[in-house]
XYZ file of C-alpha atoms in Angstrom:
563
model
C -14.154 -28.081 -9.789
C -16.229 -24.860 -10.433
C -15.178 -23.129 -13.589
C -15.546 -19.510 -14.097
C -18.021 -17.946 -16.229
C -16.207 -16.797 -19.559
C -16.235 -13.267 -20.120
C -15.684 -11.568 -23.644
C -12.265 -10.724 -24.305
C -13.241 -7.419 -25.213
C -14.322 -6.566 -21.629
C -11.672 -8.261 -19.736
C -7.928 -7.965 -19.340
C -5.665 -10.422 -17.530
C -3.146 -9.106 -15.008
C -0.907 -11.398 -13.239
C 1.935 -10.788 -10.609
C 4.446 -12.960 -9.560
C 6.529 -12.516 -6.344
C 9.494 -14.815 -6.569
C 11.341 -16.207 -3.576
C 14.330 -14.119 -3.389
C 17.129 -14.235 -0.529
C 20.179 -11.861 -0.638
C 22.131 -12.758 -3.806
C 19.966 -15.902 -4.710
C 18.235 -15.950 -7.855
C 14.318 -15.749 -8.430
C 12.473 -18.895 -8.410
C 8.969 -19.062 -9.785
C 6.892 -22.031 -8.860
C 3.200 -22.650 -8.870
C 1.039 -24.561 -6.409
C -2.091 -23.003 -5.929
C -3.586 -20.694 -8.496
C -6.536 -18.197 -7.898
C -8.343 -16.458 -10.594
C -11.785 -14.518 -10.784
C -13.042 -15.275 -14.098
C -10.659 -13.363 -16.394
C -9.684 -16.583 -18.086
C -11.624 -18.899 -20.145
C -11.638 -21.856 -17.791
C -9.401 -23.530 -15.177
C -7.279 -25.174 -17.588
C -6.542 -21.776 -19.272
C -5.443 -20.468 -15.723
C -3.252 -23.240 -15.300
C -1.312 -23.277 -18.814
C -0.788 -19.622 -18.285
C 0.762 -20.164 -14.893
C 2.767 -23.154 -16.169
C 3.930 -21.141 -19.191
C 5.590 -18.576 -16.591
C 6.758 -20.942 -14.158
C 7.367 -24.193 -16.201
C 5.655 -26.062 -13.356
C 1.964 -27.307 -13.381
C -0.062 -26.056 -10.542
C -1.419 -28.513 -7.880
C -4.794 -26.588 -7.386
C -6.687 -24.072 -9.530
C -9.503 -22.358 -7.716
C -11.962 -19.296 -8.786
C -12.178 -16.702 -6.354
C -15.651 -17.762 -5.231
C -14.203 -20.253 -3.047
C -12.693 -17.476 -0.665
C -16.117 -16.507 0.255
C -15.443 -18.094 3.471
C -14.026 -18.987 5.841
C -16.771 -20.995 7.924
C -14.597 -20.514 11.141
C -12.185 -17.927 12.577
C -8.592 -18.064 11.145
C -5.777 -16.648 13.142
C -2.026 -16.249 12.464
C 0.579 -15.684 14.939
C -2.087 -15.263 17.564
C -3.949 -17.389 20.292
C -7.488 -16.406 20.603
C -10.392 -17.680 22.908
C -13.638 -16.608 21.921
C -17.404 -16.382 23.540
C -19.041 -19.654 22.664
C -22.362 -18.559 23.974
C -24.453 -15.521 23.445
C -23.875 -12.113 24.849
C -25.082 -11.530 28.355
C -24.920 -8.496 30.785
C -21.908 -8.266 32.892
C -21.593 -5.535 35.818
C -17.908 -5.318 35.532
C -17.359 -2.266 37.871
C -19.047 -3.935 40.748
C -17.197 -7.342 39.962
C -14.004 -5.292 40.353
C -14.996 -3.875 43.440
C -15.528 -7.176 44.870
C -12.263 -8.588 43.658
C -10.419 -5.430 44.985
C -11.880 -5.900 48.710
C -10.842 -9.815 48.700
C -7.304 -8.754 47.516
C -6.860 -6.039 50.146
C -8.449 -8.507 52.891
C -5.911 -10.988 52.082
C -8.186 -13.602 50.441
C -6.088 -14.307 47.464
C -7.477 -17.698 46.830
C -10.928 -16.319 46.702
C -10.002 -13.465 44.285
C -8.381 -15.481 41.849
C -11.434 -17.770 41.747
C -13.632 -14.898 41.133
C -11.201 -13.357 38.651
C -11.098 -16.602 36.692
C -14.967 -16.536 36.089
C -14.923 -12.919 35.306
C -12.170 -13.322 32.805
C -14.051 -16.168 31.103
C -17.244 -14.094 30.757
C -15.683 -11.012 29.622
C -15.748 -11.750 25.824
C -19.582 -12.562 26.350
C -20.321 -9.220 27.734
C -23.191 -7.307 26.168
C -21.381 -3.879 26.557
C -17.944 -2.602 25.495
C -15.358 -2.961 28.090
C -12.825 -0.172 28.819
C -8.886 -0.593 28.708
C -8.660 0.687 32.305
C -11.074 -1.900 33.690
C -9.235 -4.541 31.984
C -5.767 -3.130 33.404
C -7.318 -3.301 36.783
C -8.461 -6.763 36.254
C -4.949 -7.665 35.554
C -3.311 -5.787 38.211
C -5.528 -7.426 41.013
C -4.623 -10.728 39.590
C -0.887 -9.815 39.434
C -1.625 -8.577 43.351
C -3.191 -11.957 44.436
C -0.450 -13.991 42.872
C 2.145 -11.981 44.279
C 0.567 -12.526 47.760
C 0.821 -16.269 47.345
C 4.453 -16.021 46.090
C 3.534 -17.352 42.554
C 5.883 -16.550 39.515
C 2.860 -15.673 37.416
C 2.386 -12.536 38.996
C 4.680 -10.729 36.523
C 2.737 -12.149 33.581
C -0.377 -10.676 35.156
C 1.248 -7.310 35.556
C 2.586 -7.267 31.864
C -1.173 -7.837 30.655
C -2.048 -4.951 32.468
C 0.611 -2.728 30.685
C -0.282 -4.297 27.335
C -4.040 -2.714 27.989
C -2.652 0.614 29.264
C 0.890 1.144 28.839
C 1.014 4.159 31.015
C -0.975 2.320 33.784
C 0.357 3.240 37.483
C -1.561 0.539 39.518
C -4.265 1.221 42.168
C -4.245 3.206 45.301
C -4.117 1.644 48.712
C -1.976 -1.384 47.518
C 0.834 -2.703 49.362
C 4.218 -1.217 47.788
C 5.458 -4.667 46.807
C 2.660 -4.688 44.236
C 3.452 -1.283 42.723
C 7.310 -2.131 42.587
C 6.353 -5.457 40.677
C 4.395 -3.332 38.149
C 7.287 -0.847 37.491
C 9.846 -3.841 37.547
C 7.590 -5.321 34.800
C 7.369 -2.136 32.925
C 11.069 -1.778 32.791
C 11.342 -5.418 31.523
C 8.911 -4.760 28.714
C 9.924 -1.463 27.496
C 12.552 -2.871 25.184
C 9.972 -4.993 23.346
C 8.644 -3.252 20.138
C 4.774 -3.074 19.436
C 2.846 -5.599 17.471
C 0.236 -4.989 14.780
C -2.831 -7.115 14.577
C -5.153 -6.983 11.451
C -8.622 -7.854 11.874
C -11.172 -8.735 9.018
C -14.592 -8.978 10.190
C -17.448 -10.612 8.472
C -20.401 -9.146 6.624
C -22.786 -7.151 8.902
C -20.104 -5.815 11.620
C -20.631 -2.337 12.086
C -17.760 -1.329 14.720
C -14.567 -2.793 15.868
C -13.473 -2.328 19.315
C -9.898 -3.533 20.848
C -9.441 -2.753 24.479
C -12.465 -0.454 24.362
C -11.187 1.769 21.769
C -13.030 1.848 18.216
C -10.951 1.651 14.947
C -12.101 2.155 11.412
C -9.231 0.648 9.513
C -8.745 -2.414 11.283
C -8.384 -4.745 8.393
C -5.864 -2.980 6.185
C -3.610 -0.296 8.234
C -3.989 -2.633 11.154
C -3.994 -1.881 15.068
C -0.603 -1.302 16.827
C -0.659 -2.995 20.114
C 1.642 -3.784 23.014
C 2.600 -7.449 23.096
C 0.255 -9.336 25.202
C -3.436 -10.081 25.855
C -6.289 -7.883 24.343
C -9.996 -7.946 24.070
C -11.463 -7.728 20.888
C -15.305 -6.951 20.382
C -17.176 -6.497 17.379
C -20.787 -4.972 16.940
C -22.653 -7.309 14.253
C -26.233 -6.509 13.910
C -26.671 -4.941 17.095
C -25.057 -7.758 18.903
C -21.501 -7.703 20.493
C -19.178 -10.375 19.888
C -16.133 -10.823 21.637
C -12.794 -12.761 22.046
C -9.324 -12.827 23.883
C -6.577 -12.298 21.678
C -2.778 -12.644 22.828
C -0.316 -11.302 20.253
C 3.430 -10.661 20.135
C 6.042 -8.306 18.820
C 5.046 -9.012 15.156
C 2.383 -8.630 12.418
C -0.462 -11.063 12.895
C -3.837 -11.400 11.320
C -7.434 -12.645 12.177
C -10.072 -13.479 9.545
C -13.560 -13.822 10.835
C -16.263 -15.940 8.969
C -17.379 -14.808 6.046
C -14.614 -11.958 5.365
C -13.068 -13.846 2.343
C -14.787 -11.608 -0.236
C -13.444 -8.718 1.547
C -9.887 -10.122 1.364
C -10.030 -10.892 -2.044
C -11.426 -7.465 -3.189
C -8.351 -5.990 -1.234
C -6.166 -7.969 -3.445
C -3.156 -7.673 -1.263
C -2.836 -3.850 -1.694
C -2.612 -3.334 2.136
C -0.407 -5.217 4.573
C -3.564 -6.403 6.288
C -4.666 -7.661 2.997
C -1.749 -9.825 2.251
C -1.619 -11.369 5.611
C -5.297 -12.342 5.268
C -4.747 -13.901 1.931
C -1.902 -15.926 3.008
C -3.823 -17.121 5.975
C -6.856 -18.072 3.948
C -4.881 -19.949 1.425
C -2.526 -21.872 3.860
C -4.961 -22.456 6.388
C -7.768 -23.297 4.160
C -6.031 -24.901 0.958
C -2.702 -25.973 2.792
C -0.577 -23.938 0.167
C 3.242 -24.454 0.316
C 5.087 -21.743 1.590
C 5.676 -18.998 -1.213
C 4.081 -20.999 -3.811
C 0.465 -19.566 -4.242
C 0.100 -17.369 -7.309
C -3.073 -15.097 -8.179
C -4.453 -14.422 -11.717
C -6.570 -11.237 -11.965
C -8.467 -9.048 -14.726
C -10.158 -5.793 -15.113
C -6.860 -4.136 -14.930
C -6.374 -4.485 -11.103
C -2.885 -5.064 -9.985
C -2.196 -6.508 -6.728
C 0.547 -5.785 -4.528
C 2.006 -9.357 -4.282
C 0.860 -12.527 -5.918
C 3.100 -15.240 -4.081
C 1.709 -15.621 -0.690
C 2.884 -15.396 2.096
C 4.773 -12.385 1.299
C 8.654 -12.914 1.659
C 9.728 -9.344 1.098
C 11.303 -10.278 -2.378
C 10.716 -8.072 -5.707
C 7.370 -8.318 -7.189
C 7.503 -8.958 -10.932
C 4.411 -8.062 -13.235
C 3.225 -10.358 -15.860
C 2.475 -8.303 -18.673
C -0.290 -9.227 -20.964
C 0.606 -10.941 -24.100
C -1.253 -8.552 -26.376
C -0.057 -5.564 -24.693
C 3.605 -6.891 -25.099
C 2.909 -7.803 -28.841
C 1.636 -4.106 -29.325
C 4.580 -2.551 -27.457
C 7.078 -4.383 -29.555
C 5.378 -3.578 -32.949
C 5.536 0.111 -31.869
C 9.341 -0.003 -31.125
C 9.902 -1.906 -34.362
C 7.890 0.233 -36.774
C 9.012 1.592 -40.066
C 7.987 4.711 -41.521
C 6.155 3.028 -44.427
C 4.302 0.593 -41.971
C 1.394 1.500 -39.881
C 1.017 -1.898 -37.932
C -0.999 -0.277 -34.917
C -4.626 -1.344 -35.187
C -5.754 1.211 -32.573
C -4.723 4.462 -34.801
C -6.119 4.019 -38.173
C -8.035 7.284 -37.950
C -5.124 9.034 -36.507
C -2.684 8.236 -39.572
C -5.495 8.907 -41.808
C -5.867 12.347 -40.438
C -2.077 13.223 -40.447
C -1.359 12.101 -43.915
C -2.897 15.408 -45.202
C -0.957 18.041 -43.267
C 2.375 15.832 -43.391
C 2.131 16.097 -47.227
C 2.881 19.792 -46.998
C 6.394 19.910 -45.891
C 7.377 17.406 -48.254
C 7.486 20.080 -51.055
C 11.016 20.335 -49.849
C 12.594 16.552 -50.199
C 15.590 17.081 -48.104
C 13.854 18.698 -45.279
C 11.073 16.049 -45.541
C 13.282 13.233 -45.138
C 15.289 14.877 -42.279
C 12.206 15.416 -40.371
C 11.044 11.806 -40.852
C 14.205 10.581 -39.360
C 14.180 12.659 -36.363
C 10.580 12.265 -35.490
C 9.559 8.753 -36.660
C 8.408 6.491 -34.002
C 5.060 5.052 -35.170
C 3.436 8.528 -34.092
C 2.829 11.219 -36.807
C 2.763 13.844 -34.184
C 6.332 14.165 -34.400
C 5.639 16.747 -36.860
C 4.093 18.839 -34.075
C 7.325 20.478 -33.470
C 7.263 22.290 -36.794
C 3.543 23.505 -36.287
C 4.910 25.120 -33.064
C 7.577 27.070 -35.037
C 4.956 28.161 -37.933
C 3.176 30.245 -35.163
C 5.988 32.783 -35.783
C 4.781 34.760 -38.755
C 7.595 35.731 -41.274
C 9.870 32.821 -40.051
C 8.872 30.146 -42.664
C 12.354 28.844 -43.477
C 13.893 28.246 -39.958
C 10.703 26.198 -39.153
C 11.704 22.630 -40.278
C 15.314 23.225 -39.235
C 14.139 23.768 -35.827
C 12.533 20.494 -35.497
C 15.523 18.639 -36.686
C 18.690 20.354 -35.386
C 20.239 23.960 -35.705
C 22.576 24.591 -38.622
C 24.094 27.506 -37.024
C 21.822 30.480 -37.778
C 21.342 32.972 -34.946
C 17.535 33.216 -34.889
C 17.189 29.693 -34.235
C 19.725 29.767 -31.479
C 17.743 32.749 -29.842
C 14.373 30.629 -29.926
C 16.119 27.697 -28.343
C 17.182 29.900 -25.445
C 13.616 30.975 -25.211
C 12.675 27.260 -24.700
C 15.197 26.718 -21.806
C 12.962 29.143 -19.801
C 9.799 27.545 -20.861
C 9.764 23.724 -20.339
C 11.628 22.165 -17.594
C 12.072 18.598 -16.499
C 13.666 17.306 -13.141
C 14.467 14.206 -11.456
C 15.468 13.609 -7.790
C 15.156 11.530 -4.633
C 13.992 11.966 -1.160
C 11.558 11.268 1.751
C 7.874 10.824 1.685
C 5.693 10.436 4.612
C 2.096 9.319 3.926
C 0.463 8.894 7.299
C 1.224 6.470 8.756
C 4.089 4.985 6.415
C 7.512 6.419 5.504
C 8.964 5.973 2.001
C 12.003 6.774 -0.096
C 10.778 8.327 -3.365
C 11.898 9.113 -6.866
C 10.449 12.522 -7.846
C 9.758 13.445 -11.496
C 8.421 16.996 -12.453
C 7.630 18.536 -15.834
C 6.655 22.141 -15.882
C 5.786 24.534 -18.920
C 5.633 28.192 -18.123
C 2.392 29.447 -19.875
C 2.370 33.067 -19.503
C 4.541 35.323 -17.465
C 5.349 33.689 -14.132
C 2.444 31.217 -14.365
C 3.358 27.739 -15.214
C 1.519 24.377 -15.218
C 3.260 21.256 -13.679
C 2.736 17.549 -13.665
C 4.559 15.348 -10.928
C 5.183 11.583 -10.312
C 6.216 10.352 -6.830
C 7.219 6.487 -7.234
C 8.055 5.351 -3.669
C 9.349 2.466 -1.933
C 9.609 1.979 1.729
C 7.370 0.975 4.950
C 9.280 -1.938 5.622
C 6.953 -4.577 7.450
C 7.553 -7.595 9.273
C 5.440 -10.803 8.169
C 4.734 -13.723 10.363
C 7.067 -16.679 10.078
C 6.677 -19.907 12.233
C 7.840 -19.636 15.920
C 11.539 -19.734 16.283
C 12.453 -18.397 12.709
C 13.945 -14.923 12.350
C 10.980 -12.741 11.123
C 10.796 -11.750 7.523
C 10.315 -8.215 6.383
C 9.550 -6.480 3.004
C 8.897 -3.244 1.566
C 5.713 -1.848 -0.318
C 5.393 0.428 -3.100
C 3.105 3.714 -3.581
C 3.040 6.156 -6.528
C 1.144 9.384 -6.120
C 0.530 11.309 -9.341
C -0.032 14.994 -9.258
C -1.475 18.003 -11.756
C -1.659 21.718 -11.113
C -0.264 25.182 -11.427
C 1.918 27.796 -9.797
C 4.091 30.716 -10.046
C 8.032 30.960 -10.476
C 10.843 33.691 -11.049
C 12.443 33.552 -14.370
C 16.157 33.910 -13.136
C 19.177 32.077 -12.405
C 17.820 31.336 -8.931
C 14.096 30.729 -9.522
C 11.669 30.110 -6.261
C 8.529 28.852 -6.931
C 5.403 27.911 -5.319
C 2.722 25.386 -6.794
C -0.880 23.949 -5.991
C -1.578 20.340 -7.033
C -4.433 18.195 -7.420
C -2.995 14.704 -6.419
C -4.250 10.983 -7.079
C -2.922 7.657 -5.819
C -3.915 3.994 -6.140
C -4.242 2.459 -2.480
C -1.577 -0.265 -2.569
C -0.540 0.063 1.379
C -3.865 0.439 2.872
C -3.684 4.281 3.637
C -7.605 4.131 3.513
C -10.397 1.840 3.204
C -11.033 3.272 -0.158
C -9.398 1.754 -3.281
C -8.357 5.097 -4.764
C -6.963 8.033 -2.888
C -7.429 11.913 -3.656
C -6.055 15.004 -2.256
C -4.105 18.088 -2.884
C -0.708 19.170 -2.061
C 1.394 22.399 -1.861
C 4.733 22.481 -3.581
C 7.531 24.963 -2.532
C 11.298 25.114 -3.607
C 13.921 26.819 -5.850
C 15.802 25.901 -9.097
C 19.456 26.908 -9.493
C 20.484 27.348 -13.068
C 24.019 26.416 -13.868
C 25.987 28.937 -15.808
C 26.236 28.280 -19.581
C 24.311 25.137 -19.514
C 20.653 24.253 -19.747
C 20.947 22.179 -16.298
C 19.766 23.297 -12.821
C 19.600 21.973 -9.453
C 16.259 21.744 -7.515
C 15.305 21.584 -3.876
C 11.632 21.122 -2.970
C 9.259 20.672 -0.047
C 5.487 19.398 -0.082
C 3.032 19.279 2.268
C -0.749 18.342 1.702
C -3.675 15.682 2.269
C -3.926 12.193 0.454
C -7.244 10.547 1.321
C -7.813 11.797 4.696
C -4.289 11.788 6.050
C -1.218 14.050 5.936
C 1.232 13.760 3.320
C 4.570 15.423 3.234
C 7.741 15.063 0.892
C 11.056 16.542 0.749
C 13.663 15.988 -2.142
C 16.652 17.131 -3.970
C 17.110 16.756 -7.698
C 18.795 17.804 -11.028
C 17.000 18.807 -14.274
C 17.307 20.319 -17.867
C 15.533 23.337 -19.082
C 14.823 23.510 -22.912
């Protein structure tokens, strides 16, 4: 088995995520079957030991990510495909359709069906892009010919026409029975939800066309299509390659030869990446359902580590070093400095911290209230020192007010300067919808001007993932967390309207764009309603902007505290 190259620990960081199989009310089950890693571990045995420690079960197979450079053949999930086995060739579709139409109108259905069969077989081999209208007409003519012969397959042919062009109205000059059959089929299909197909083309692919339409995010966001037959055509090194694809009303994926590296680079951040990874691992390595885990490093986190995704919660594996450091910070004593990452900081703060110790009671009180392993807990004293002529209230202001009126007045001033709010609402990040948790922190700088930071953890966009035929589809949500920083203006009153402009950034887990990170801007507008006699306010806010290249809007209600 190929062993990954060992990288120095100071340049690597292992991040592992596990998604357990969770049903309603059932406990999480962590198991290990296939383990993938990309060199962030010393060797395959190290990867196996890490997973066994977490799951109490040794993995069956440990693979470096290099094995995913394939596949060597097309892999398809929840689809039926038929590709061109030869090279591309010129095909005059317009003249072929005219010939077939004449045969149908002249009541030569058998001859028309023979020609239709030949043309349908050759269409994936065409050296030009075939328009959806031509494909719809082809299916309509087949349905008309089958109808004239009294065949039950006529309705299926009409449904193919409506899959290519949902508002297709048929062809002029044909008997009324043909148009009635088309409309009856349209009514029957109207209740069927759309399907979504994710196409992962191999290296060298320049364009992806489905039913004649060009798509630029077919791998991550996918393509929403009516259930039925569709023609996929890829432009690869100036050559068109085609295949017929039959999809249903669910998510499906097709991974072309050589697309494995792109799938691994996605890391499951998009719905298409999740389906493609599941497809490669199950088809290529016969992984058991829900028993495939991934290990990665370089700080990357994937949206799911168990394939296929089953809609259960995703649990992050915190690195051992980070967990130990976090624990040491939580349990640190004032006389101890366990953090090896802050020797210079503690040295710098030791000198100024000696000044407040001239008054022993005040010094010990300040240490008790601000000690968390970070000497910057004394910065609040520095903030009050900026007020000349007020040396004595400064330490007490950091600790707790003893009842002096000047200290109470300063507290009221801070109520109007710092505001922290939390709330919930709705987010639309085209083309996905989310429920969001809103966190805002604002600081009034001067006059009505304030700076603000925002965090929008969101969960939603429930997707349907493929399952074996005859089994109820499984759906699961995805997560998303835009971060914003900016400035704005706000009135200082009991009812405080405001407007802000923020730069926003998000890690692309959901496939909103082909890029790994999304940047954009957003405008916020809303109002805060300060409650009487308490530093608490209610907040309402609307937001609109751009994230990546797509529209991003939010609306939420919340509550906050001013200090």
